Coordinates of C-alpha atoms in Angstrom, one line a residue:
X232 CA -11.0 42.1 -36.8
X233 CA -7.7 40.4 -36.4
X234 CA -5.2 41.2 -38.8
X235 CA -3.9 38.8 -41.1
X236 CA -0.2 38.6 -39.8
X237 CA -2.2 37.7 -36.0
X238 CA -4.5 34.7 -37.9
X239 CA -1.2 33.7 -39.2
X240 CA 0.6 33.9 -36.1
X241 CA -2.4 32.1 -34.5
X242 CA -2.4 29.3 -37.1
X243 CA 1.6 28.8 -36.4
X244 CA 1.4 28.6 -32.4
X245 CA -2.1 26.2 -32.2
X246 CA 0.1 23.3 -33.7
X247 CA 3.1 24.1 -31.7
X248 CA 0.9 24.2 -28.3
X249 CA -1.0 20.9 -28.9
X250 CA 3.0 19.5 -30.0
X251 CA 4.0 20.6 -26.5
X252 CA 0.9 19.2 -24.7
X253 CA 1.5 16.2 -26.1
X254 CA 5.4 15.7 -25.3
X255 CA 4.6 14.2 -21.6
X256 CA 6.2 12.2 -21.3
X257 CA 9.2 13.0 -23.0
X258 CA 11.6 9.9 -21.4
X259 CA 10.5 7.1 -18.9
X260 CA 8.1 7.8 -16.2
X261 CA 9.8 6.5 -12.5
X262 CA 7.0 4.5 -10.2
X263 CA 8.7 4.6 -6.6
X264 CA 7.8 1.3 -4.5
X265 CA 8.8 2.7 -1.0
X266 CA 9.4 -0.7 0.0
X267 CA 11.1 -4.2 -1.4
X268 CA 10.3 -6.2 -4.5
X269 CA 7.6 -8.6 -3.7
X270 CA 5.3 -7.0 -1.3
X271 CA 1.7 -5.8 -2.4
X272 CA 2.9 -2.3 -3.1
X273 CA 5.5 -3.6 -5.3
X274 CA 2.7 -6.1 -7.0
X275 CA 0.5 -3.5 -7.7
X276 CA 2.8 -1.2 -9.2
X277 CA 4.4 -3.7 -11.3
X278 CA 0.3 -4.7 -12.4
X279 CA 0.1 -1.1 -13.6
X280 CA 3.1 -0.1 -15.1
X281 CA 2.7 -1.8 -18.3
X282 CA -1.0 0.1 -19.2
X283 CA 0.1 3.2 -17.8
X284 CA 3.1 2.2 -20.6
X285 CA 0.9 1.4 -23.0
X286 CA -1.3 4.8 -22.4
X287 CA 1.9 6.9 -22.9
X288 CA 3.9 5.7 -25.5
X289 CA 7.2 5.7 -22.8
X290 CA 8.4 3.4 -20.5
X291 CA 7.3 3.3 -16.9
X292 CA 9.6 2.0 -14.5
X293 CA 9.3 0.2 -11.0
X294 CA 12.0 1.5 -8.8
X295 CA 12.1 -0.3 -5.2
X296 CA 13.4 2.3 -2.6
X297 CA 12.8 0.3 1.3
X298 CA 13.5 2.2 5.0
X299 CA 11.9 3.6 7.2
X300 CA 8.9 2.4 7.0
X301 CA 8.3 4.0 3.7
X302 CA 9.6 6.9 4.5
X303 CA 12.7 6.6 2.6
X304 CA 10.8 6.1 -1.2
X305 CA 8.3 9.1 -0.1
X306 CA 10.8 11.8 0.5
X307 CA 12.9 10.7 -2.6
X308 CA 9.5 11.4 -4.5
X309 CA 9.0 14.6 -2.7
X310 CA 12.2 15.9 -3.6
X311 CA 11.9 14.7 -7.6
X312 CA 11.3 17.2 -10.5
X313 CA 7.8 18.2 -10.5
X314 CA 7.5 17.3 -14.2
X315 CA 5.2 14.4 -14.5
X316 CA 8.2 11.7 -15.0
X317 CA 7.9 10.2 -10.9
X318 CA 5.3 9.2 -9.1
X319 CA 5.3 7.3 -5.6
X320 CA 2.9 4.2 -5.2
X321 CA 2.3 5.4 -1.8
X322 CA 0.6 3.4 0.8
X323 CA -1.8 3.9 4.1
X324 CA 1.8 3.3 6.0
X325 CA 3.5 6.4 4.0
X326 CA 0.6 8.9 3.9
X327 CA -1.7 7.9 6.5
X328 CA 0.3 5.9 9.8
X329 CA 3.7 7.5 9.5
X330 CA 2.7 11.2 10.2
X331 CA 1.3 10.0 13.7
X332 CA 3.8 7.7 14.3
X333 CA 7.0 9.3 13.3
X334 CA 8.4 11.7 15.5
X335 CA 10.5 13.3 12.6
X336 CA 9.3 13.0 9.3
X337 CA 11.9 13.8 6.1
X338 CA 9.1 15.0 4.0
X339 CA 5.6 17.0 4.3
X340 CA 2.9 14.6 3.5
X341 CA -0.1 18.0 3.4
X342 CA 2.2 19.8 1.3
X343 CA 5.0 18.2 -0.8
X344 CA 2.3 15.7 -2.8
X345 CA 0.1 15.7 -5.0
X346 CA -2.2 13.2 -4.9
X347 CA -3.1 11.5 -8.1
X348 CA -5.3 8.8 -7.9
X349 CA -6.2 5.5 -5.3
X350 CA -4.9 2.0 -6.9
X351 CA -6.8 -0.2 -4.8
X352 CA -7.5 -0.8 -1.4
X353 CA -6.8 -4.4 0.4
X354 CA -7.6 -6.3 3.2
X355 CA -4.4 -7.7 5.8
X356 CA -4.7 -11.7 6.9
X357 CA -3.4 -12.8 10.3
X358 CA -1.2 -15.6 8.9
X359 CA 1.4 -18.3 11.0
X360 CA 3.9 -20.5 9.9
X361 CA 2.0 -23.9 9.7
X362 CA 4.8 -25.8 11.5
X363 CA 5.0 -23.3 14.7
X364 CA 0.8 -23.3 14.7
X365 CA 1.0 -27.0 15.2
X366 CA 3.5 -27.5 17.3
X367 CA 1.8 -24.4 19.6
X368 CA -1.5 -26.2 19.2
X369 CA -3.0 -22.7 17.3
X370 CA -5.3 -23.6 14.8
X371 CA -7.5 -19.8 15.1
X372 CA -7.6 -16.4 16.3
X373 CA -9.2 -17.8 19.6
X374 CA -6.4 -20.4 20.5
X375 CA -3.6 -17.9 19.1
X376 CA -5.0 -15.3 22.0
X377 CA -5.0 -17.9 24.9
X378 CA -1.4 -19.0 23.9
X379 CA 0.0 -15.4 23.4
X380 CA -1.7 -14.6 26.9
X381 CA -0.4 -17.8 28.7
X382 CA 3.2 -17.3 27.6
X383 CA 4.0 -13.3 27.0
X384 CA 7.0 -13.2 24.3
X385 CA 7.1 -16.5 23.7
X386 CA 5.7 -16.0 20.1
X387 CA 7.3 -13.1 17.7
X388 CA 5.9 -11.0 15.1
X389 CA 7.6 -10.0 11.9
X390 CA 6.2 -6.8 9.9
X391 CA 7.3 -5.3 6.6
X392 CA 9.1 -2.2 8.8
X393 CA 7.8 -0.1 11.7
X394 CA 5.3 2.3 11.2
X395 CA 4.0 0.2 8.0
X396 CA 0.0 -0.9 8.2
X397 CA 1.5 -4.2 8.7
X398 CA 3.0 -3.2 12.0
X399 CA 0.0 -1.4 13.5
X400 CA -2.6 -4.5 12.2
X401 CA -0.1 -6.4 14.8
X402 CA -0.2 -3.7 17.1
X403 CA -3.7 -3.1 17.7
X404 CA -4.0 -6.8 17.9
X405 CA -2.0 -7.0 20.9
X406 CA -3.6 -3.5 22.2
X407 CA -7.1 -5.2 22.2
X408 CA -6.0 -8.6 22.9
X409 CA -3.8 -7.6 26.5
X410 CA -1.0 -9.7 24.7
X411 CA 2.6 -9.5 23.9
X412 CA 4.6 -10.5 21.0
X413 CA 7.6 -9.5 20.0
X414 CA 8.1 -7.4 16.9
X415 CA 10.7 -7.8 14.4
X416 CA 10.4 -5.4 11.5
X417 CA 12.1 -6.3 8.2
X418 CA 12.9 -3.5 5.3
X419 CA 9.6 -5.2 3.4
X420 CA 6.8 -7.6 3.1
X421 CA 8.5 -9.7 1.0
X422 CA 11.9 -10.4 3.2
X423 CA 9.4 -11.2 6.2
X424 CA 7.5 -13.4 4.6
X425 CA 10.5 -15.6 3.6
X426 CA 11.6 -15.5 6.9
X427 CA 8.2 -16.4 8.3
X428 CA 7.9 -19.1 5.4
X429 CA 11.4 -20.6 6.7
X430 CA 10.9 -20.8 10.5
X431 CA 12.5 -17.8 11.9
X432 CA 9.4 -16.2 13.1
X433 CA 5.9 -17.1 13.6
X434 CA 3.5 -15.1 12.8
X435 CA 2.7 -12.2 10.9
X436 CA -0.2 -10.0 9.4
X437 CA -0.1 -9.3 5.9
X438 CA -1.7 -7.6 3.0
X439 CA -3.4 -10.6 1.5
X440 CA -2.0 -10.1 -2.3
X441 CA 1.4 -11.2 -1.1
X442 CA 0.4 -13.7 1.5
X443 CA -2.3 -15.6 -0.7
X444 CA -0.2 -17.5 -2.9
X445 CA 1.8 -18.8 0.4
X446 CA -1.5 -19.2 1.7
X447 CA -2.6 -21.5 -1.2
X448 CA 0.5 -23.6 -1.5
X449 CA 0.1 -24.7 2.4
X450 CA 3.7 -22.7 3.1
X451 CA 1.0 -20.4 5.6
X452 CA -2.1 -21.5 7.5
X453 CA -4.3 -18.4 7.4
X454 CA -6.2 -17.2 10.2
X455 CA -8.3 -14.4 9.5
X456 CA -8.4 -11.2 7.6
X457 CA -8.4 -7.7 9.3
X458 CA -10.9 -6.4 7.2
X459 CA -14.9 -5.6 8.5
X460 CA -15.9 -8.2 6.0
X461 CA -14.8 -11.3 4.5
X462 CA -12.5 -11.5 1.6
X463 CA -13.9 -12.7 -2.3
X464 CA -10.7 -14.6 -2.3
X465 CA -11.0 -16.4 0.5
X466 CA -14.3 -16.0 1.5
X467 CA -13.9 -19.2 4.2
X468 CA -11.5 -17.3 6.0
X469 CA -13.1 -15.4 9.0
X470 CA -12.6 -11.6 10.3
X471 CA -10.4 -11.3 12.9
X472 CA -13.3 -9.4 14.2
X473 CA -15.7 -13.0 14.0
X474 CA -13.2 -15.2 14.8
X475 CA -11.8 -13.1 18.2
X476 CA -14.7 -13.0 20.5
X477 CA -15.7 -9.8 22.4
X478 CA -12.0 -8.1 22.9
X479 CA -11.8 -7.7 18.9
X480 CA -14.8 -6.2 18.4
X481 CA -14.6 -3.2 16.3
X482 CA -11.3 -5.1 14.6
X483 CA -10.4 -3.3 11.1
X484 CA -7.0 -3.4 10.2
X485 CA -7.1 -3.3 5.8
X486 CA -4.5 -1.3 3.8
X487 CA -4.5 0.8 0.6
X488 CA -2.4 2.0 -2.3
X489 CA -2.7 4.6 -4.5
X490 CA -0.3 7.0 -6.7
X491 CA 1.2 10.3 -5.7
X492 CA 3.3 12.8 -7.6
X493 CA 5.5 15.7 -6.2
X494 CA 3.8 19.0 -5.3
X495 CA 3.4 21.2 -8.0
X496 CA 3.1 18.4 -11.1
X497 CA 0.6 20.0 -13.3
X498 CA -2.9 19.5 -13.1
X499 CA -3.3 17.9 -16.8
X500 CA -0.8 15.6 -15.8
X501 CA -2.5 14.6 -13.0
X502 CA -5.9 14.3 -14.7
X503 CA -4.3 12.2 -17.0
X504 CA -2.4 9.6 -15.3
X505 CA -5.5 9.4 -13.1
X506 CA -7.7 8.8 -16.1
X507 CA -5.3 6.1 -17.5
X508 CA -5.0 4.7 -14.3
X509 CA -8.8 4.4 -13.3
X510 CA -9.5 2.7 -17.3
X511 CA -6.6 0.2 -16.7
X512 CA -8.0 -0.6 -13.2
X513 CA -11.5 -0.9 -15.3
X514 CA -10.5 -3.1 -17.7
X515 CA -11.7 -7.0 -17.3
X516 CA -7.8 -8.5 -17.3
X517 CA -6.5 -6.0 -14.9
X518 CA -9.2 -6.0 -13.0
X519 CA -10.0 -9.5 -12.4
X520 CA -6.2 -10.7 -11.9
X521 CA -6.4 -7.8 -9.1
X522 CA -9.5 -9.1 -7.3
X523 CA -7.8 -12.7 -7.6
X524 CA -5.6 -11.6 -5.4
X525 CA -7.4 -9.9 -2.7
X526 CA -7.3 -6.5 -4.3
X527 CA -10.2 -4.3 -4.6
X528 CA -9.9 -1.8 -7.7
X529 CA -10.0 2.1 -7.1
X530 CA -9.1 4.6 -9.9
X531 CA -11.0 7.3 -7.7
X532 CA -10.5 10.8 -8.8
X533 CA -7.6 13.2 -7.3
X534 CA -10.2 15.1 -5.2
X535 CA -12.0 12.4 -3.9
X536 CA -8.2 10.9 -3.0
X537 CA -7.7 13.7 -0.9
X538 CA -10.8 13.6 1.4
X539 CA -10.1 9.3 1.9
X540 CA -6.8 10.1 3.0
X541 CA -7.6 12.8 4.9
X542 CA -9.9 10.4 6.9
X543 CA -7.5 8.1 7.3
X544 CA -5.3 9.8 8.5
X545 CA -7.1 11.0 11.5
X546 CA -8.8 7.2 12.0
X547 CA -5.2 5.8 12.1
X548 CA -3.8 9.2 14.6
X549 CA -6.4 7.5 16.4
X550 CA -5.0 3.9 16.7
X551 CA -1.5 4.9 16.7
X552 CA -2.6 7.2 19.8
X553 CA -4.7 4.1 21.6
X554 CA -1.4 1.4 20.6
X555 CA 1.1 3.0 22.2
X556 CA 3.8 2.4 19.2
X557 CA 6.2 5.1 18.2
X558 CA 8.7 5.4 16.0
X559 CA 11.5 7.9 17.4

């Protein structure tokens, strides 16, 4: 039988263990938005933040960190304290595209992450800037083809950076299409968007969170979205699979977001934020405001994060591969 100086000594140290389980987070927790305020990665995080606030009793900050493609905000993450206090709201660009289309990378995306949890997953939209569409005579994916085939370079394509899902949607448009557009890659989706929105480039595809509200208000005329089936928020928009004909068969182009923590954060964290993160995305508010934007809510457990982004990652090897596009 235990003596009765270890029942005291076990009495003293169960309080002081559950004390220093429940000290996480002991300051503000740091969400990393690899790319500029306003885009969809940015909207989602800033969605989130205040439950995942809420949940831990500290604040939880949106920190924007844009370049390379992402890259940039990853490897800042990646080098961060393992200690439950940063996570990265990484994207298919950061942890799916770049690794095939970098040919250096400044972090380890199999080894310097953890992976926590996916946010949600969202389908791109082919949009124009009304103005240039008219004046082009393009009113859909069919007469956008024809013109981008009768004049090469004529029209120009802005993206949220190179190497970002927004970049290859574009790319394996033109791949499958025979066409040529010129690419102009801004530090995010927001930035492009204003530019697009003001006349300085034509066209672009987007992840339909950002893009719908620009879409609504008449500042875009959507074409299609690049997902396999229509969206719930704009369910009379078309694929770009329908609306293409026979050379964009096969077309599916959609992005996703999801939280990431630096290798080594323990696994109760990670259980945690994941847990938090998948009833926030459950809740009615949250998740209804979310599919009113395009969004489609995840919250899918860490282990079944790593297998979907393990298959991306080889689909989109695959595309990069069959584009062309590199990123040197």
């Amino acid at each position: 039988m235990p003596s009765r100086r270890q029942l005291a000594f076990a009495l003293l140290a169960a309080p002081l263990a559950a004390r220093a389980q429940a000290a996480w987070p002991s300051r503000a927790v740091r969400i990393v938005v690899p790319f500029a305020a306003g885009g969809t990665t940015d909207i989602l995080a800033r969605a989130l933040a205040p439950e995942l606030q809420r949940a831990f009793g500290q604040p939880v900050v949106v920190e924007n960190k844009p370049g390379a493609g992402g890259n940039n905000g990853a490897a800042d993450v990646a080098k961060a304290a393992p200690d439950g206090h940063t996570f990265l709201m990484g994207t298919v660009g950061t942890h799916a595209i770049n690794p095939a289309l970098y040919a250096k990378m400044p972090s380890e995306h199999g080894k310097d992450f953890t992976l926590v949890t996916l946010v949600a997953g969202v389908p791109t939209v082919l949009v124009m800037n009304p103005v240039h569409a008219q004046q082009n005579g393009i009113d859909s994916v069919a007469t956008l083809i024809a013109f981008a085939r009768q004049r090469p370079g004529k029209l120009n394509m802005a993206s949220s950076g190179n190497g970002t899902s927004i970049h290859l949607a574009g790319e394996l448009f033109k791949s499958m299409t025979g066409t040529f557009m010129l690419h102009l890659p801004y530090g995010g989706s927001n930035p492009a968007l204003i530019d697009l929105i003001a006349g300085n480039t034509d066209l672009m595809f987007d992840n339909l969170p950002s893009a719908l509200p620009h879409i609504r208000s008449g500042r875009l005329k959507a074409l299609a979205v690049t997902s396999s089936a229509r969206s719930a928020a704009l369910p009379e928009l078309p694929t770009v699979e329908e609306a293409g004909g026979p050379a964009l068969k096969g077309f599916e182009a959609s992005s996703w977001f999801g939280l990431l923590a630096p290798a080594g954060t323990p696994a109760d964290i990670v259980n945690r934020v994941q847990a938090e993160t998948a009833k926030a995305l459950g809740a009615p508010a949250l998740k209804e405001r979310l599919q009113s934007q395009g969004a489609v809510p995840s919250g899918m457990t860490s282990a079944e994060f790593v297998r979907h982004v393990a298959a991306e990652t080889a689909k989109w090897a695959k595309v990069v591969k069959a584009s062309g596009a590199k990123v040197d």
